[in-house]
Coordinates of C-alpha atoms in Angstrom, one line a residue:
M1 CA 30.6 23.9 10.6
F2 CA 27.2 25.8 10.9
S3 CA 29.1 28.7 11.8
V4 CA 30.0 29.0 8.1
R5 CA 27.1 30.8 6.4
E6 CA 27.6 29.3 3.1
F7 CA 27.6 25.5 4.5
R8 CA 24.2 26.5 6.2
F9 CA 22.8 27.2 2.7
V10 CA 24.2 23.9 1.2
F11 CA 22.9 22.2 4.0
V12 CA 19.4 23.0 3.6
A13 CA 19.9 23.1 -0.3
H14 CA 20.7 19.3 0.2
L15 CA 17.9 18.5 2.4
F16 CA 15.2 19.9 -0.3
S17 CA 17.0 18.4 -3.3
L18 CA 17.3 14.7 -1.5
L19 CA 13.4 15.1 -0.1
G20 CA 12.4 16.1 -3.9
L21 CA 14.3 12.7 -5.4
V22 CA 13.1 10.3 -3.0
V23 CA 9.8 11.2 -3.3
S24 CA 9.7 11.7 -6.6
E25 CA 11.1 8.3 -7.2
L26 CA 8.5 6.6 -5.1
A27 CA 5.8 8.9 -6.8
L28 CA 6.6 8.1 -10.3
T29 CA 6.8 4.4 -9.5
V30 CA 3.2 4.7 -8.1
L31 CA 2.1 6.5 -11.3
V32 CA 3.7 4.6 -13.9
Y33 CA 1.6 1.4 -11.9
D34 CA -1.6 3.2 -12.0
L35 CA -1.0 3.8 -15.7
T36 CA 0.1 0.6 -16.7
R37 CA -0.9 -2.0 -14.1
S38 CA 2.7 -3.9 -14.9
P39 CA 4.4 -4.7 -11.6
L40 CA 7.2 -5.1 -14.3
L41 CA 7.5 -1.5 -15.4
S42 CA 6.8 0.0 -11.9
A43 CA 9.8 -2.0 -10.7
L44 CA 11.6 -1.0 -13.8
T45 CA 10.9 2.6 -12.9
F46 CA 12.7 2.4 -9.7
A47 CA 15.7 0.6 -11.0
L48 CA 16.3 2.8 -13.6
G49 CA 17.9 5.3 -11.2
F50 CA 21.4 3.0 -11.3
L51 CA 22.3 2.6 -14.8
P52 CA 22.3 6.4 -15.6
Y53 CA 24.5 7.0 -12.4
L54 CA 27.1 5.1 -14.3
L55 CA 26.4 6.9 -17.4
G56 CA 26.1 10.2 -16.4
G57 CA 29.0 10.0 -14.2
T58 CA 31.6 8.8 -16.7
L59 CA 30.2 11.2 -19.8
L60 CA 29.5 14.2 -17.8
A61 CA 32.1 14.1 -15.0
G62 CA 34.3 16.7 -16.8
L63 CA 31.7 19.1 -16.6
T64 CA 32.1 19.5 -12.7
D65 CA 35.7 21.0 -13.2
R66 CA 35.4 23.0 -16.4
H67 CA 32.7 25.4 -15.2
P68 CA 32.0 27.4 -12.2
P69 CA 30.7 24.8 -9.5
R70 CA 27.9 27.4 -8.3
R71 CA 26.4 27.1 -11.9
V72 CA 26.8 23.6 -12.4
L73 CA 25.0 23.0 -9.2
V74 CA 22.1 25.3 -10.0
V75 CA 21.8 23.7 -13.7
C76 CA 21.5 20.5 -12.3
D77 CA 18.5 21.3 -10.2
L78 CA 16.7 23.4 -13.1
V79 CA 17.3 20.2 -15.2
C80 CA 15.3 18.1 -12.3
A81 CA 12.8 20.7 -11.9
G82 CA 12.0 20.9 -15.4
C83 CA 12.2 16.9 -15.6
V84 CA 9.5 16.2 -12.9
A85 CA 7.7 19.3 -14.4
L86 CA 7.2 17.7 -17.8
M87 CA 6.2 14.3 -15.4
V88 CA 3.2 16.5 -14.3
L89 CA 1.8 16.8 -17.8
P90 CA -1.0 14.4 -18.5
A91 CA 0.1 14.0 -22.5
T92 CA 3.1 12.4 -21.3
P93 CA 3.2 9.0 -22.0
V94 CA 5.0 6.0 -19.8
A95 CA 8.2 5.8 -21.9
G96 CA 8.5 9.7 -21.8
L97 CA 8.3 9.1 -17.6
L98 CA 11.0 6.9 -18.0
V99 CA 13.3 8.8 -20.4
L100 CA 12.7 11.8 -17.8
R101 CA 13.4 9.4 -14.7
C102 CA 16.9 8.8 -16.7
A103 CA 17.5 12.2 -17.0
I104 CA 17.5 12.8 -13.4
A105 CA 19.6 10.1 -12.6
A106 CA 22.3 10.7 -15.4
V107 CA 22.6 14.5 -13.6
A108 CA 22.4 13.0 -10.0
P109 CA 26.5 12.3 -9.8
V110 CA 27.5 15.3 -11.4
F111 CA 25.5 17.4 -8.6
Q112 CA 26.7 15.4 -6.1
G113 CA 30.5 15.3 -7.1
T114 CA 30.2 19.1 -7.7
R115 CA 28.4 19.5 -4.3
M116 CA 31.2 17.5 -2.5
A117 CA 34.0 19.1 -4.2
T118 CA 32.5 22.5 -3.5
L119 CA 32.1 21.5 0.4
A120 CA 36.2 21.2 0.3
D121 CA 36.1 25.2 -0.8
I122 CA 33.7 26.3 1.7
L123 CA 34.8 24.0 4.8
G124 CA 38.6 23.8 3.5
E125 CA 40.1 20.6 3.3
G126 CA 40.5 19.5 6.9
E127 CA 38.3 18.5 9.8
L128 CA 35.3 20.5 8.5
F129 CA 35.3 19.5 5.2
V130 CA 35.7 15.2 7.0
L131 CA 32.7 16.3 9.4
G132 CA 30.5 18.3 6.7
R133 CA 30.8 15.2 4.3
S134 CA 30.0 12.8 7.1
L135 CA 27.4 14.9 7.9
L136 CA 25.5 14.8 4.8
R137 CA 25.9 11.4 4.7
I138 CA 24.0 11.1 7.6
V139 CA 21.3 13.3 6.4
S140 CA 21.2 11.2 3.6
Q141 CA 20.6 8.0 5.2
S142 CA 17.9 9.3 7.7
A143 CA 16.5 10.9 4.5
L144 CA 15.7 7.5 2.9
L145 CA 13.5 6.8 5.8
V146 CA 12.0 10.1 6.2
G147 CA 11.3 10.7 2.3
F148 CA 9.4 7.5 1.7
G149 CA 7.2 8.3 4.7
V150 CA 6.7 11.6 3.6
G151 CA 6.0 10.5 0.2
G152 CA 3.6 7.7 1.7
L153 CA 1.6 10.9 3.2
L154 CA 1.7 12.9 0.0
L155 CA 0.3 10.1 -2.0
T156 CA -2.6 9.8 0.3
A157 CA -3.4 13.3 -0.2
L158 CA -2.7 14.0 -3.5
T159 CA -2.7 11.8 -6.8
P160 CA 0.8 10.8 -8.2
R161 CA 1.3 13.5 -10.6
G162 CA 0.3 16.3 -7.7
A163 CA 3.2 14.4 -5.1
I164 CA 5.9 14.9 -8.3
A165 CA 4.7 18.4 -8.6
V166 CA 5.3 19.1 -5.3
T167 CA 9.0 18.0 -5.4
A168 CA 9.8 20.5 -8.8
C169 CA 9.1 22.8 -5.7
T170 CA 11.7 21.4 -3.4
F171 CA 14.6 21.2 -6.5
L172 CA 13.5 25.2 -7.5
A173 CA 14.1 25.6 -3.7
S174 CA 17.5 23.9 -3.8
A175 CA 18.4 25.9 -6.7
L176 CA 17.5 29.6 -5.1
L177 CA 19.7 28.5 -1.9
L178 CA 22.5 27.6 -3.9
R179 CA 22.3 30.7 -6.5
F180 CA 21.9 33.0 -3.8
G181 CA 23.3 31.6 -0.3
T182 CA 26.8 30.3 -1.9
A183 CA 29.8 32.1 -3.8
G184 CA 30.3 32.4 -7.4
R185 CA 34.1 30.3 -7.7
P186 CA 36.0 30.1 -10.9
A187 CA 36.4 26.7 -12.7
R188 CA 38.7 24.4 -11.4
G189 CA 39.7 23.2 -14.8
A190 CA 38.7 25.9 -16.9
G191 CA 40.3 25.5 -20.4
K192 CA 41.0 21.6 -20.3
R193 CA 38.6 19.5 -22.2
E194 CA 40.0 16.0 -22.3
G195 CA 36.6 14.9 -22.2
I196 CA 36.3 11.0 -21.3
G197 CA 39.5 10.3 -21.8
G198 CA 40.3 12.4 -19.2
T199 CA 37.8 10.6 -17.1
W200 CA 40.0 7.4 -17.9
G201 CA 43.1 9.7 -16.8
V202 CA 42.1 9.5 -13.7
L203 CA 41.8 5.8 -13.1
R204 CA 45.1 5.5 -14.0
D205 CA 46.6 7.4 -11.1
R206 CA 47.2 3.9 -8.9
R207 CA 46.6 5.8 -5.3
I208 CA 43.3 7.2 -6.5
R209 CA 42.1 4.3 -8.1
A210 CA 42.7 2.4 -5.1
L211 CA 41.3 4.9 -2.7
M212 CA 38.3 5.1 -4.9
L213 CA 37.8 1.6 -5.1
L214 CA 37.8 1.3 -0.8
F215 CA 34.5 3.5 -1.7
W216 CA 33.3 1.2 -4.5
V217 CA 33.5 -2.6 -3.2
P218 CA 31.9 -2.2 0.4
P219 CA 28.3 -0.9 -1.2
L220 CA 28.5 -3.6 -3.5
F221 CA 28.4 -6.4 -0.7
V222 CA 26.8 -4.2 2.0
V223 CA 23.3 -4.1 -0.1
V224 CA 23.0 -7.6 0.1
P225 CA 21.3 -8.7 3.2
E226 CA 18.8 -5.5 2.5
A227 CA 17.9 -6.8 -0.9
L228 CA 17.3 -10.2 0.4
A229 CA 15.5 -9.2 3.6
A230 CA 11.9 -9.8 2.6
P231 CA 13.1 -13.2 1.7
Y232 CA 15.1 -14.0 4.9
A233 CA 12.1 -12.8 6.9
A234 CA 10.1 -15.6 5.2
E235 CA 12.3 -17.7 5.6
V236 CA 12.3 -17.5 9.5
G237 CA 8.8 -17.0 9.5
A238 CA 8.8 -13.3 10.9
S239 CA 5.9 -10.7 10.5
T240 CA 5.9 -7.6 8.5
A241 CA 7.0 -5.2 11.6
A242 CA 9.8 -7.5 12.3
L243 CA 11.0 -7.2 8.6
G244 CA 11.1 -3.0 9.2
L245 CA 13.2 -3.4 12.3
L246 CA 15.6 -5.5 10.0
M247 CA 15.3 -3.0 7.4
C248 CA 16.2 0.2 9.3
A249 CA 18.9 -1.6 11.4
M250 CA 21.9 -1.1 9.4
P251 CA 20.9 2.8 8.4
V252 CA 20.9 3.1 12.1
G253 CA 24.1 1.6 12.9
T254 CA 25.6 3.6 9.9
V255 CA 24.5 7.1 11.5
L256 CA 25.5 6.1 14.9
G257 CA 29.1 5.1 13.7
E258 CA 29.4 8.3 12.0
L259 CA 28.0 10.1 14.8
F260 CA 30.1 8.7 17.7
A261 CA 33.6 8.8 14.9
G262 CA 33.0 12.7 14.2
S263 CA 32.1 13.7 17.8
A264 CA 34.2 11.4 19.9
L265 CA 37.6 10.6 17.8
S266 CA 40.3 12.8 16.7
A267 CA 41.1 13.1 13.3
A268 CA 44.4 11.0 13.9
T269 CA 42.3 8.1 15.3
R270 CA 40.2 8.2 12.4
S271 CA 42.4 7.9 10.1
R272 CA 44.2 4.7 12.1
I273 CA 40.9 2.7 12.2
V274 CA 40.0 3.0 8.3
L275 CA 41.5 -0.1 7.6
P276 CA 40.7 -2.1 10.5
L277 CA 36.9 -1.0 10.4
L278 CA 37.0 -2.1 6.5
L279 CA 38.6 -5.5 6.9
A280 CA 36.0 -6.1 10.0
G281 CA 33.2 -4.6 8.7
F282 CA 31.5 -7.7 6.7
A283 CA 32.7 -10.2 9.6
P284 CA 29.4 -9.8 11.3
F285 CA 27.5 -11.0 8.6
L286 CA 28.7 -14.5 9.3
L287 CA 25.9 -14.6 12.1
Y288 CA 23.5 -15.0 9.6
A289 CA 25.3 -18.8 8.5
P290 CA 23.4 -20.4 11.5
R291 CA 20.3 -18.6 10.5
P292 CA 19.3 -16.7 13.3
G293 CA 16.2 -15.2 14.2
L294 CA 15.2 -11.6 13.4
A295 CA 16.9 -10.2 16.5
V296 CA 20.5 -11.8 15.9
A297 CA 20.2 -10.3 12.4
A298 CA 19.3 -7.2 12.6
L299 CA 22.5 -7.1 15.5
A300 CA 24.3 -8.2 12.8
L301 CA 23.3 -5.5 10.2
F302 CA 23.5 -2.5 13.1
L303 CA 27.3 -3.4 13.8
S304 CA 27.9 -3.8 10.1
G305 CA 26.6 0.0 9.8
A306 CA 28.4 1.1 12.7
A307 CA 31.9 0.1 11.1
G308 CA 31.0 2.4 7.8
A309 CA 32.2 5.3 10.2
Y310 CA 35.7 4.1 8.3
S311 CA 34.5 6.6 5.8
L312 CA 35.7 10.0 7.6
G313 CA 39.3 8.6 7.8
L314 CA 39.0 8.0 4.1
D315 CA 37.4 10.7 3.2
A316 CA 40.3 12.8 4.7
W317 CA 42.6 10.2 2.6
F318 CA 40.8 10.9 -0.4
V319 CA 41.0 14.6 -0.6
D320 CA 44.7 14.9 0.1
A321 CA 44.9 12.6 -2.7
V322 CA 43.1 14.2 -5.5
P323 CA 44.7 17.3 -6.9
E324 CA 42.1 20.3 -6.6
E325 CA 41.5 20.9 -10.1
L326 CA 40.4 17.3 -10.9
R327 CA 38.3 16.9 -7.6
G328 CA 34.9 17.3 -9.1
R329 CA 35.6 14.9 -11.6
V330 CA 36.9 12.4 -9.2
M331 CA 34.1 13.0 -6.6
T332 CA 31.6 12.5 -9.6
L333 CA 33.2 9.7 -10.6
T334 CA 33.1 8.1 -6.8
S335 CA 29.3 8.8 -6.5
A336 CA 28.2 7.2 -9.8
G337 CA 30.4 4.5 -9.2
M338 CA 29.0 3.6 -5.7
M339 CA 25.5 4.0 -6.7
T340 CA 25.8 1.5 -9.7
V341 CA 27.6 -1.0 -7.7
Q342 CA 24.8 -1.2 -5.5
G343 CA 22.7 -2.0 -8.6
V344 CA 25.0 -4.9 -9.5
G345 CA 25.1 -5.9 -5.6
M346 CA 21.2 -5.9 -5.4
A347 CA 20.9 -8.0 -9.0
G348 CA 23.5 -10.0 -7.7
A349 CA 21.9 -10.8 -4.2
G350 CA 18.7 -11.8 -5.8
L351 CA 20.7 -14.2 -8.4
A352 CA 22.4 -16.1 -5.6
A353 CA 19.5 -16.5 -3.7
E354 CA 17.8 -18.5 -6.7
F355 CA 20.3 -21.0 -6.2
A356 CA 21.2 -21.2 -2.1
P357 CA 19.8 -20.3 1.3
V358 CA 19.3 -16.4 1.7
H359 CA 21.3 -17.0 5.4
S360 CA 23.9 -19.1 3.1
V361 CA 24.3 -15.9 0.8
V362 CA 24.7 -13.0 3.0
A363 CA 27.6 -15.3 5.0
G364 CA 29.4 -16.3 1.7
T365 CA 28.7 -12.6 1.0
G366 CA 30.7 -11.4 4.4
V367 CA 33.4 -14.0 3.3
L368 CA 34.1 -12.6 -0.1
A369 CA 33.7 -9.1 0.7
T370 CA 36.4 -9.4 3.2
L371 CA 38.6 -11.4 0.8
C372 CA 38.4 -8.4 -1.7
L373 CA 38.9 -5.9 1.0
V374 CA 41.7 -7.8 1.9
V375 CA 43.7 -7.1 -1.4
L376 CA 42.3 -3.7 -1.9
V377 CA 43.8 -2.7 1.7
L378 CA 47.2 -4.2 0.7
E379 CA 47.2 -2.0 -2.8
V380 CA 46.3 0.9 -0.3
R381 CA 49.0 0.3 1.9
A382 CA 51.7 0.1 -1.2
T383 CA 50.5 3.4 -2.6
E384 CA 51.2 4.7 0.8
R385 CA 54.6 3.2 0.9
R386 CA 55.4 4.8 -2.7
D387 CA 53.7 8.4 -1.7
E388 CA 56.0 8.3 1.2
A389 CA 59.0 7.3 -0.6
D390 CA 58.3 10.1 -3.2
R391 CA 58.4 12.8 -0.6
H392 CA 61.3 11.6 0.8
M393 CA 63.1 11.3 -2.6
T394 CA 61.5 15.3 -3.6
S395 CA 62.6 16.8 0.2
G396 CA 66.1 15.2 -0.6

């Protein structure tokens, strides 16, 4: 992958953009709390990253295919840089800070969807695309940990506004790398202006809809134990340090699972294990049923994260199923949906834990998630058989 010049620029730009996003979220949360002394508004600042994903992904998805992809990527980075620059101004009120936070979140799925669609242009639609997308996911998982650490260090040396100003530079660096390091390609769907109707039209395709749900449903449930990690640690009497171990277990499992699948398994093997891993991925949640100690709980999350290796095979299915002229729109919708369902899952986990012990909520989530995925797996199999029948009829 790194022998492809354009990918090297996309990879480094991804690091800058992601780092800027994570650090700006942390610094803005601290800034709002400093200005208001309101825990509610501080938490709301962080939570506002979810709803705009849905709105931006739905309303703006069509832009990704109607305009040249490099232009879309650069403009998204410049919008983010402009928003964080306005956050730095002392005259910007708290309400303005929240609006700017929503604007960044609204363009994020457009940026992510366009970048993933462009990745298929840069690396092709085969093995390199699957591995490239996996690598960017691994970097994203790692950057969440690194970004919060860097943000914390910046906030010890700078004011919250100063830390936010640094992220404006990271977004600008990403824009420059993409502008001068990637080729200018024409729009995939130039001349098409279906608007939101085109977005819903994508969801009417049975095969695309089934595969998209396979991207959306696991994140809806997988966030539950992480969202309830602090209450669970308190429930079993664990220390704060042990809580950190619990929070890291699933991301570490995800990174190692994808690294193993990408380096040790063939494309055919990765395709064969997609559905088995999806169905088995939530079985470790049942280890929570007897309310185990932190070590067993962390093992459960690690194993569940490692099962995320199904994503590599699913990526290959997805890029095969989506027509090139719709690729940007569909991947934008997929990114928006994945972020939105995580917010819904976190809220649902908190609500359920108000009425049941945390360990029961996590174990029950494992059962419910598996049942939902059984239904989805059957649907995916049905669409696969339908596509094979269509190909036979065409060849006949």
